[in-house]
């Protein structure tokens, strides 16, 4: 049986429950967040918003269902975030909202910059495509804002771009958009919590530029332009110490980088 613990309260009105689905892609597992009234304590029956119910793991979903789940919000379509949607709805009856209609249950798709009120708290939707075309982030509004980034920004390491659905053009614009928000605590779908968003976002942008420079150098070594190269030719040059289990993800990101370089001077 999957093992779960009680949610960990991170700040007034914010708690996290990590799903037991660790892997090379999900790190320690998917972080499911519970948002509730900042003045409330988290106890069975407390009204909550759930961000990303995670995979279909019965014990994880039952641990969420002890609360009064009033709304479920989805950061993007991947099954480690959406797999538990229907079972959690069976358990709680809560409506589910996402950027794609196929993941909505009893509610409409998001609008960019939409303000949502439920469970005694508020959330603003920020469209941030790049990891996938439907990726969104959420800002818990109020006296102290908090940023929930899904897979757009991870707690450690960097995220993949699911090219051609996710593009580097979109992703860089999304990072800049998030950097344009106030510096605030950042809560990723995988990995550790961060007390400040700006240093992590700046590091992500710097990493992307470094990676592009590595791809440029690899192309020069091969004597090819971005439009003429294939990811397989670049993998060993750009990712010399790559875990073989991540080759597919790295190839997707290389496709996104080559697409970007082929359209920029």
PDB file of C-alpha atoms in Angstrom:
ATOM      1  CA  UNK A   1       0.000   0.000   0.000  1.00  0.00           C
ATOM      2  CA  UNK A   2       1.245   3.480  -0.826  1.00  0.00           C
ATOM      3  CA  UNK A   3       2.499   5.390   2.182  1.00  0.00           C
ATOM      4  CA  UNK A   4       1.423   8.977   2.760  1.00  0.00           C
ATOM      5  CA  UNK A   5       1.712  11.262   5.734  1.00  0.00           C
ATOM      6  CA  UNK A   6      -0.450  14.173   6.813  1.00  0.00           C
ATOM      7  CA  UNK A   7      -0.039  17.428   4.876  1.00  0.00           C
ATOM      8  CA  UNK A   8       2.742  19.743   6.017  1.00  0.00           C
ATOM      9  CA  UNK A   9       1.658  23.321   6.698  1.00  0.00           C
ATOM     10  CA  UNK A  10       4.121  25.657   4.959  1.00  0.00           C
ATOM     11  CA  UNK A  11       2.585  29.039   5.768  1.00  0.00           C
ATOM     12  CA  UNK A  12      -0.767  30.369   6.979  1.00  0.00           C
ATOM     13  CA  UNK A  13      -3.354  28.935   4.596  1.00  0.00           C
ATOM     14  CA  UNK A  14      -0.915  26.713   2.632  1.00  0.00           C
ATOM     15  CA  UNK A  15      -0.066  23.024   3.068  1.00  0.00           C
ATOM     16  CA  UNK A  16       1.572  20.358   0.902  1.00  0.00           C
ATOM     17  CA  UNK A  17       0.999  16.615   0.606  1.00  0.00           C
ATOM     18  CA  UNK A  18       3.559  14.779  -1.522  1.00  0.00           C
ATOM     19  CA  UNK A  19       2.369  11.832  -3.579  1.00  0.00           C
ATOM     20  CA  UNK A  20       4.328   8.596  -3.317  1.00  0.00           C
ATOM     21  CA  UNK A  21       5.378   8.552  -6.993  1.00  0.00           C
ATOM     22  CA  UNK A  22       9.137   9.262  -6.985  1.00  0.00           C
ATOM     23  CA  UNK A  23      11.042   8.860 -10.262  1.00  0.00           C
ATOM     24  CA  UNK A  24      13.781  10.477 -12.319  1.00  0.00           C
ATOM     25  CA  UNK A  25      11.097  12.777 -13.794  1.00  0.00           C
ATOM     26  CA  UNK A  26       9.004  13.499 -10.684  1.00  0.00           C
ATOM     27  CA  UNK A  27      11.968  13.794  -8.266  1.00  0.00           C
ATOM     28  CA  UNK A  28      10.611  12.945  -4.779  1.00  0.00           C
ATOM     29  CA  UNK A  29       7.019  12.830  -6.051  1.00  0.00           C
ATOM     30  CA  UNK A  30       4.249  15.217  -7.037  1.00  0.00           C
ATOM     31  CA  UNK A  31       3.533  18.007  -4.565  1.00  0.00           C
ATOM     32  CA  UNK A  32      -0.213  18.450  -4.065  1.00  0.00           C
ATOM     33  CA  UNK A  33      -1.033  21.779  -2.435  1.00  0.00           C
ATOM     34  CA  UNK A  34      -3.968  22.651  -0.203  1.00  0.00           C
ATOM     35  CA  UNK A  35      -4.996  26.290   0.100  1.00  0.00           C
ATOM     36  CA  UNK A  36      -7.344  27.416   2.857  1.00  0.00           C
ATOM     37  CA  UNK A  37      -8.269  30.527   4.822  1.00  0.00           C
ATOM     38  CA  UNK A  38      -5.044  31.964   6.306  1.00  0.00           C
ATOM     39  CA  UNK A  39      -6.671  32.387   9.707  1.00  0.00           C
ATOM     40  CA  UNK A  40      -7.903  28.764   9.773  1.00  0.00           C
ATOM     41  CA  UNK A  41      -6.115  25.683  11.058  1.00  0.00           C
ATOM     42  CA  UNK A  42      -5.928  22.633   8.809  1.00  0.00           C
ATOM     43  CA  UNK A  43      -8.080  19.859  10.245  1.00  0.00           C
ATOM     44  CA  UNK A  44     -10.440  17.265   8.760  1.00  0.00           C
ATOM     45  CA  UNK A  45     -13.382  19.115   7.245  1.00  0.00           C
ATOM     46  CA  UNK A  46     -11.475  22.371   6.644  1.00  0.00           C
ATOM     47  CA  UNK A  47     -12.559  23.950   3.323  1.00  0.00           C
ATOM     48  CA  UNK A  48      -9.640  23.787   0.861  1.00  0.00           C
ATOM     49  CA  UNK A  49      -8.611  24.364  -2.736  1.00  0.00           C
ATOM     50  CA  UNK A  50      -6.451  21.524  -4.092  1.00  0.00           C
ATOM     51  CA  UNK A  51      -3.731  22.287  -6.641  1.00  0.00           C
ATOM     52  CA  UNK A  52      -2.799  19.169  -8.673  1.00  0.00           C
ATOM     53  CA  UNK A  53      -4.331  16.044  -7.097  1.00  0.00           C
ATOM     54  CA  UNK A  54      -1.425  14.066  -8.522  1.00  0.00           C
ATOM     55  CA  UNK A  55      -1.527  10.502  -9.880  1.00  0.00           C
ATOM     56  CA  UNK A  56      -4.276   8.000  -9.179  1.00  0.00           C
ATOM     57  CA  UNK A  57      -2.980   6.763  -5.841  1.00  0.00           C
ATOM     58  CA  UNK A  58      -5.875   5.786  -3.597  1.00  0.00           C
ATOM     59  CA  UNK A  59      -4.280   6.527  -0.244  1.00  0.00           C
ATOM     60  CA  UNK A  60      -3.036   9.939  -1.417  1.00  0.00           C
ATOM     61  CA  UNK A  61      -6.471  10.885  -2.743  1.00  0.00           C
ATOM     62  CA  UNK A  62      -8.232   9.641   0.391  1.00  0.00           C
ATOM     63  CA  UNK A  63      -5.862  11.750   2.470  1.00  0.00           C
ATOM     64  CA  UNK A  64      -7.019  14.793   0.480  1.00  0.00           C
ATOM     65  CA  UNK A  65     -10.678  13.826   0.746  1.00  0.00           C
ATOM     66  CA  UNK A  66     -10.753  14.195   4.541  1.00  0.00           C
ATOM     67  CA  UNK A  67     -10.917  17.939   3.886  1.00  0.00           C
ATOM     68  CA  UNK A  68     -13.845  19.866   2.405  1.00  0.00           C
ATOM     69  CA  UNK A  69     -12.406  20.106  -1.122  1.00  0.00           C
ATOM     70  CA  UNK A  70     -14.310  22.965  -2.753  1.00  0.00           C
ATOM     71  CA  UNK A  71     -12.259  23.285  -5.947  1.00  0.00           C
ATOM     72  CA  UNK A  72      -9.440  21.469  -7.750  1.00  0.00           C
ATOM     73  CA  UNK A  73      -6.986  23.438  -9.933  1.00  0.00           C
ATOM     74  CA  UNK A  74      -4.666  21.829 -12.493  1.00  0.00           C
ATOM     75  CA  UNK A  75      -1.299  23.275 -13.540  1.00  0.00           C
ATOM     76  CA  UNK A  76      -0.998  21.203 -16.747  1.00  0.00           C
ATOM     77  CA  UNK A  77      -2.059  17.984 -18.388  1.00  0.00           C
ATOM     78  CA  UNK A  78       0.649  15.452 -17.432  1.00  0.00           C
ATOM     79  CA  UNK A  79      -0.702  12.342 -15.645  1.00  0.00           C
ATOM     80  CA  UNK A  80       1.436  12.788 -12.535  1.00  0.00           C
ATOM     81  CA  UNK A  81      -0.709  15.919 -11.978  1.00  0.00           C
ATOM     82  CA  UNK A  82      -4.062  14.881 -13.444  1.00  0.00           C
ATOM     83  CA  UNK A  83      -4.311  11.119 -12.945  1.00  0.00           C
ATOM     84  CA  UNK A  84      -6.246  11.484  -9.692  1.00  0.00           C
ATOM     85  CA  UNK A  85      -8.864  13.935 -10.994  1.00  0.00           C
ATOM     86  CA  UNK A  86     -11.787  11.571 -11.432  1.00  0.00           C
ATOM     87  CA  UNK A  87     -11.222   9.560  -8.268  1.00  0.00           C
ATOM     88  CA  UNK A  88     -10.925  12.731  -6.165  1.00  0.00           C
ATOM     89  CA  UNK A  89     -14.130  14.020  -7.745  1.00  0.00           C
ATOM     90  CA  UNK A  90     -15.828  10.730  -6.825  1.00  0.00           C
ATOM     91  CA  UNK A  91     -14.658  11.128  -3.245  1.00  0.00           C
ATOM     92  CA  UNK A  92     -15.462  14.832  -2.828  1.00  0.00           C
ATOM     93  CA  UNK A  93     -17.730  16.029  -5.639  1.00  0.00           C
ATOM     94  CA  UNK A  94     -15.394  18.994  -6.151  1.00  0.00           C
ATOM     95  CA  UNK A  95     -15.330  20.752  -9.541  1.00  0.00           C
ATOM     96  CA  UNK A  96     -12.050  20.663 -11.451  1.00  0.00           C
ATOM     97  CA  UNK A  97     -10.632  23.510 -13.527  1.00  0.00           C
ATOM     98  CA  UNK A  98      -7.746  23.470 -16.012  1.00  0.00           C
ATOM     99  CA  UNK A  99      -6.554  25.247 -19.148  1.00  0.00           C
ATOM    100  CA  UNK A 100      -7.788  22.328 -21.273  1.00  0.00           C
ATOM    101  CA  UNK A 101     -11.463  21.380 -21.346  1.00  0.00           C
ATOM    102  CA  UNK A 102     -10.694  17.653 -21.277  1.00  0.00           C
ATOM    103  CA  UNK A 103      -9.431  17.975 -17.706  1.00  0.00           C
ATOM    104  CA  UNK A 104     -12.310  20.121 -16.426  1.00  0.00           C
ATOM    105  CA  UNK A 105     -15.086  18.519 -14.422  1.00  0.00           C
ATOM    106  CA  UNK A 106     -18.235  20.534 -13.747  1.00  0.00           C
ATOM    107  CA  UNK A 107     -16.464  23.850 -14.376  1.00  0.00           C
ATOM    108  CA  UNK A 108     -15.017  25.977 -17.164  1.00  0.00           C
ATOM    109  CA  UNK A 109     -11.473  26.421 -18.450  1.00  0.00           C
ATOM    110  CA  UNK A 110      -9.247  29.130 -17.024  1.00  0.00           C
ATOM    111  CA  UNK A 111      -8.956  32.673 -18.315  1.00  0.00           C
ATOM    112  CA  UNK A 112      -5.549  34.324 -18.080  1.00  0.00           C
ATOM    113  CA  UNK A 113      -5.251  36.595 -15.019  1.00  0.00           C
ATOM    114  CA  UNK A 114      -8.579  35.310 -13.730  1.00  0.00           C
ATOM    115  CA  UNK A 115      -9.180  35.830 -10.005  1.00  0.00           C
ATOM    116  CA  UNK A 116     -10.691  32.814  -8.241  1.00  0.00           C
ATOM    117  CA  UNK A 117     -12.247  32.872  -4.775  1.00  0.00           C
ATOM    118  CA  UNK A 118     -12.989  29.671  -2.859  1.00  0.00           C
ATOM    119  CA  UNK A 119     -12.390  28.060   0.545  1.00  0.00           C
ATOM    120  CA  UNK A 120     -11.790  31.430   2.176  1.00  0.00           C
ATOM    121  CA  UNK A 121      -8.814  32.292  -0.023  1.00  0.00           C
ATOM    122  CA  UNK A 122      -7.993  33.773  -3.429  1.00  0.00           C
ATOM    123  CA  UNK A 123      -5.962  32.604  -6.428  1.00  0.00           C
ATOM    124  CA  UNK A 124      -4.894  34.371  -9.619  1.00  0.00           C
ATOM    125  CA  UNK A 125      -4.226  32.363 -12.778  1.00  0.00           C
ATOM    126  CA  UNK A 126      -1.062  33.145 -14.777  1.00  0.00           C
ATOM    127  CA  UNK A 127      -0.711  31.500 -18.195  1.00  0.00           C
ATOM    128  CA  UNK A 128       2.889  30.251 -18.531  1.00  0.00           C
ATOM    129  CA  UNK A 129       3.270  27.996 -21.598  1.00  0.00           C
ATOM    130  CA  UNK A 130       6.610  26.393 -22.412  1.00  0.00           C
ATOM    131  CA  UNK A 131       6.882  23.167 -20.446  1.00  0.00           C
ATOM    132  CA  UNK A 132       3.594  22.372 -22.190  1.00  0.00           C
ATOM    133  CA  UNK A 133       1.256  24.667 -24.092  1.00  0.00           C
ATOM    134  CA  UNK A 134      -1.368  24.417 -21.320  1.00  0.00           C
ATOM    135  CA  UNK A 135       0.949  25.135 -18.379  1.00  0.00           C
ATOM    136  CA  UNK A 136      -0.300  27.685 -15.863  1.00  0.00           C
ATOM    137  CA  UNK A 137       0.965  29.005 -12.547  1.00  0.00           C
ATOM    138  CA  UNK A 138      -1.116  30.250  -9.639  1.00  0.00           C
ATOM    139  CA  UNK A 139      -0.576  33.153  -7.254  1.00  0.00           C
ATOM    140  CA  UNK A 140      -2.249  32.871  -3.863  1.00  0.00           C
ATOM    141  CA  UNK A 141      -3.412  36.455  -3.419  1.00  0.00           C
ATOM    142  CA  UNK A 142      -3.925  38.446  -0.256  1.00  0.00           C
ATOM    143  CA  UNK A 143      -1.632  40.079   2.247  1.00  0.00           C
ATOM    144  CA  UNK A 144       1.229  37.674   1.469  1.00  0.00           C
ATOM    145  CA  UNK A 145       1.409  36.333  -2.088  1.00  0.00           C
ATOM    146  CA  UNK A 146       2.756  32.854  -2.890  1.00  0.00           C
ATOM    147  CA  UNK A 147       3.605  31.421  -6.316  1.00  0.00           C
ATOM    148  CA  UNK A 148       2.704  27.847  -7.362  1.00  0.00           C
ATOM    149  CA  UNK A 149       4.656  26.905 -10.480  1.00  0.00           C
ATOM    150  CA  UNK A 150       3.656  23.344 -11.422  1.00  0.00           C
ATOM    151  CA  UNK A 151       6.437  22.047 -13.677  1.00  0.00           C
ATOM    152  CA  UNK A 152       7.278  25.474 -15.110  1.00  0.00           C
ATOM    153  CA  UNK A 153       9.852  25.879 -12.330  1.00  0.00           C
ATOM    154  CA  UNK A 154      10.985  22.905 -10.243  1.00  0.00           C
ATOM    155  CA  UNK A 155      12.366  22.913  -6.733  1.00  0.00           C
ATOM    156  CA  UNK A 156      15.689  21.593  -7.997  1.00  0.00           C
ATOM    157  CA  UNK A 157      17.140  20.952 -11.415  1.00  0.00           C
ATOM    158  CA  UNK A 158      15.448  22.252 -14.550  1.00  0.00           C
ATOM    159  CA  UNK A 159      12.289  21.321 -16.381  1.00  0.00           C
ATOM    160  CA  UNK A 160      11.916  19.807 -19.840  1.00  0.00           C
ATOM    161  CA  UNK A 161      10.199  21.490 -22.768  1.00  0.00           C
ATOM    162  CA  UNK A 162       7.794  19.131 -24.501  1.00  0.00           C
ATOM    163  CA  UNK A 163       8.562  20.365 -28.002  1.00  0.00           C
ATOM    164  CA  UNK A 164       6.787  21.011 -30.360  1.00  0.00           C
ATOM    165  CA  UNK A 165       3.868  21.545 -27.961  1.00  0.00           C
ATOM    166  CA  UNK A 166       6.092  23.556 -25.653  1.00  0.00           C
ATOM    167  CA  UNK A 167       8.526  26.012 -27.212  1.00  0.00           C
ATOM    168  CA  UNK A 168      11.557  27.828 -25.895  1.00  0.00           C
ATOM    169  CA  UNK A 169      10.124  31.121 -27.161  1.00  0.00           C
ATOM    170  CA  UNK A 170       7.075  30.603 -24.937  1.00  0.00           C
ATOM    171  CA  UNK A 171       9.110  29.311 -22.024  1.00  0.00           C
ATOM    172  CA  UNK A 172      11.524  32.242 -21.887  1.00  0.00           C
ATOM    173  CA  UNK A 173       8.579  34.650 -22.070  1.00  0.00           C
ATOM    174  CA  UNK A 174       6.891  32.786 -19.222  1.00  0.00           C
ATOM    175  CA  UNK A 175      10.000  32.989 -17.038  1.00  0.00           C
ATOM    176  CA  UNK A 176      10.242  36.725 -17.726  1.00  0.00           C
ATOM    177  CA  UNK A 177       6.565  37.089 -16.888  1.00  0.00           C
ATOM    178  CA  UNK A 178       7.031  35.378 -13.530  1.00  0.00           C
ATOM    179  CA  UNK A 179      10.142  37.448 -12.857  1.00  0.00           C
ATOM    180  CA  UNK A 180       7.997  40.541 -13.429  1.00  0.00           C
ATOM    181  CA  UNK A 181       5.837  39.579 -10.452  1.00  0.00           C
ATOM    182  CA  UNK A 182       6.902  40.566  -6.932  1.00  0.00           C
ATOM    183  CA  UNK A 183       9.520  38.345  -5.282  1.00  0.00           C
ATOM    184  CA  UNK A 184       7.572  35.803  -3.215  1.00  0.00           C
ATOM    185  CA  UNK A 185       7.760  32.252  -1.864  1.00  0.00           C
ATOM    186  CA  UNK A 186       7.754  29.674  -4.672  1.00  0.00           C
ATOM    187  CA  UNK A 187       6.096  26.268  -4.442  1.00  0.00           C
ATOM    188  CA  UNK A 188       6.954  23.791  -7.244  1.00  0.00           C
ATOM    189  CA  UNK A 189       5.144  20.601  -8.199  1.00  0.00           C
ATOM    190  CA  UNK A 190       8.368  18.640  -7.661  1.00  0.00           C
ATOM    191  CA  UNK A 191      11.273  19.277  -5.311  1.00  0.00           C
ATOM    192  CA  UNK A 192      11.929  21.703  -2.511  1.00  0.00           C
ATOM    193  CA  UNK A 193      10.140  24.855  -1.435  1.00  0.00           C
ATOM    194  CA  UNK A 194      11.816  28.244  -1.976  1.00  0.00           C
ATOM    195  CA  UNK A 195      11.330  31.341   0.126  1.00  0.00           C
ATOM    196  CA  UNK A 196      12.107  33.662  -2.806  1.00  0.00           C
ATOM    197  CA  UNK A 197      11.056  33.288  -6.432  1.00  0.00           C
ATOM    198  CA  UNK A 198      13.360  35.808  -8.130  1.00  0.00           C
ATOM    199  CA  UNK A 199      16.727  34.107  -7.488  1.00  0.00           C
ATOM    200  CA  UNK A 200      15.388  30.801  -8.797  1.00  0.00           C
ATOM    201  CA  UNK A 201      13.832  32.442 -11.873  1.00  0.00           C
ATOM    202  CA  UNK A 202      17.028  34.355 -12.608  1.00  0.00           C
ATOM    203  CA  UNK A 203      18.960  31.095 -12.304  1.00  0.00           C
ATOM    204  CA  UNK A 204      16.565  29.401 -14.715  1.00  0.00           C
ATOM    205  CA  UNK A 205      17.031  32.156 -17.296  1.00  0.00           C
ATOM    206  CA  UNK A 206      20.824  32.023 -16.915  1.00  0.00           C
ATOM    207  CA  UNK A 207      20.750  28.234 -17.286  1.00  0.00           C
ATOM    208  CA  UNK A 208      18.756  28.484 -20.514  1.00  0.00           C
ATOM    209  CA  UNK A 209      21.256  30.944 -21.965  1.00  0.00           C
ATOM    210  CA  UNK A 210      24.171  28.704 -20.925  1.00  0.00           C
ATOM    211  CA  UNK A 211      22.477  25.708 -22.533  1.00  0.00           C
ATOM    212  CA  UNK A 212      21.872  27.636 -25.741  1.00  0.00           C
ATOM    213  CA  UNK A 213      25.560  28.539 -25.812  1.00  0.00           C
ATOM    214  CA  UNK A 214      26.437  24.846 -25.396  1.00  0.00           C
ATOM    215  CA  UNK A 215      24.150  23.964 -28.307  1.00  0.00           C
ATOM    216  CA  UNK A 216      25.708  26.732 -30.415  1.00  0.00           C
ATOM    217  CA  UNK A 217      29.174  25.347 -29.645  1.00  0.00           C
ATOM    218  CA  UNK A 218      28.063  21.804 -30.493  1.00  0.00           C
ATOM    219  CA  UNK A 219      26.594  22.963 -33.805  1.00  0.00           C
ATOM    220  CA  UNK A 220      29.817  24.766 -34.640  1.00  0.00           C
ATOM    221  CA  UNK A 221      31.792  21.602 -33.867  1.00  0.00           C
ATOM    222  CA  UNK A 222      29.494  19.609 -36.161  1.00  0.00           C
ATOM    223  CA  UNK A 223      29.585  22.303 -38.828  1.00  0.00           C
ATOM    224  CA  UNK A 224      25.787  22.527 -38.899  1.00  0.00           C
ATOM    225  CA  UNK A 225      23.088  25.133 -38.526  1.00  0.00           C
ATOM    226  CA  UNK A 226      20.244  24.683 -36.061  1.00  0.00           C
ATOM    227  CA  UNK A 227      17.762  23.844 -38.794  1.00  0.00           C
ATOM    228  CA  UNK A 228      19.989  21.039 -40.134  1.00  0.00           C
ATOM    229  CA  UNK A 229      20.861  19.226 -36.912  1.00  0.00           C
ATOM    230  CA  UNK A 230      19.066  16.419 -35.099  1.00  0.00           C
ATOM    231  CA  UNK A 231      18.921  16.066 -31.299  1.00  0.00           C
ATOM    232  CA  UNK A 232      20.603  12.640 -31.431  1.00  0.00           C
ATOM    233  CA  UNK A 233      23.719  14.251 -32.923  1.00  0.00           C
ATOM    234  CA  UNK A 234      23.965  16.695 -30.031  1.00  0.00           C
ATOM    235  CA  UNK A 235      23.066  14.617 -26.976  1.00  0.00           C
ATOM    236  CA  UNK A 236      26.583  13.482 -26.081  1.00  0.00           C
ATOM    237  CA  UNK A 237      28.070  16.912 -26.780  1.00  0.00           C
ATOM    238  CA  UNK A 238      25.545  18.917 -24.768  1.00  0.00           C
ATOM    239  CA  UNK A 239      24.722  16.336 -22.059  1.00  0.00           C
ATOM    240  CA  UNK A 240      27.939  14.282 -21.660  1.00  0.00           C
ATOM    241  CA  UNK A 241      26.935  12.821 -18.273  1.00  0.00           C
ATOM    242  CA  UNK A 242      23.268  12.252 -19.022  1.00  0.00           C
ATOM    243  CA  UNK A 243      21.372   9.495 -17.207  1.00  0.00           C
ATOM    244  CA  UNK A 244      20.138   7.234 -20.027  1.00  0.00           C
ATOM    245  CA  UNK A 245      16.630   7.304 -18.507  1.00  0.00           C
ATOM    246  CA  UNK A 246      16.482  11.036 -19.287  1.00  0.00           C
ATOM    247  CA  UNK A 247      17.568  10.781 -22.929  1.00  0.00           C
ATOM    248  CA  UNK A 248      14.029  11.225 -24.236  1.00  0.00           C
ATOM    249  CA  UNK A 249      13.395  14.300 -22.094  1.00  0.00           C
ATOM    250  CA  UNK A 250      16.749  15.811 -23.081  1.00  0.00           C
ATOM    251  CA  UNK A 251      15.954  15.198 -26.751  1.00  0.00           C
ATOM    252  CA  UNK A 252      12.688  17.117 -26.403  1.00  0.00           C
ATOM    253  CA  UNK A 253      14.557  20.052 -24.876  1.00  0.00           C
ATOM    254  CA  UNK A 254      17.182  19.911 -27.628  1.00  0.00           C
ATOM    255  CA  UNK A 255      14.414  20.012 -30.227  1.00  0.00           C
ATOM    256  CA  UNK A 256      13.097  23.165 -28.554  1.00  0.00           C
ATOM    257  CA  UNK A 257      16.575  24.735 -28.497  1.00  0.00           C
ATOM    258  CA  UNK A 258      17.268  23.910 -32.139  1.00  0.00           C
ATOM    259  CA  UNK A 259      13.871  25.301 -33.129  1.00  0.00           C
ATOM    260  CA  UNK A 260      14.668  28.494 -31.218  1.00  0.00           C
ATOM    261  CA  UNK A 261      18.149  28.883 -32.722  1.00  0.00           C
ATOM    262  CA  UNK A 262      16.913  28.216 -36.249  1.00  0.00           C
ATOM    263  CA  UNK A 263      14.571  31.215 -35.916  1.00  0.00           C
ATOM    264  CA  UNK A 264      16.894  33.662 -34.193  1.00  0.00           C
ATOM    265  CA  UNK A 265      20.066  35.344 -35.374  1.00  0.00           C
TER     266      UNK A 265
END
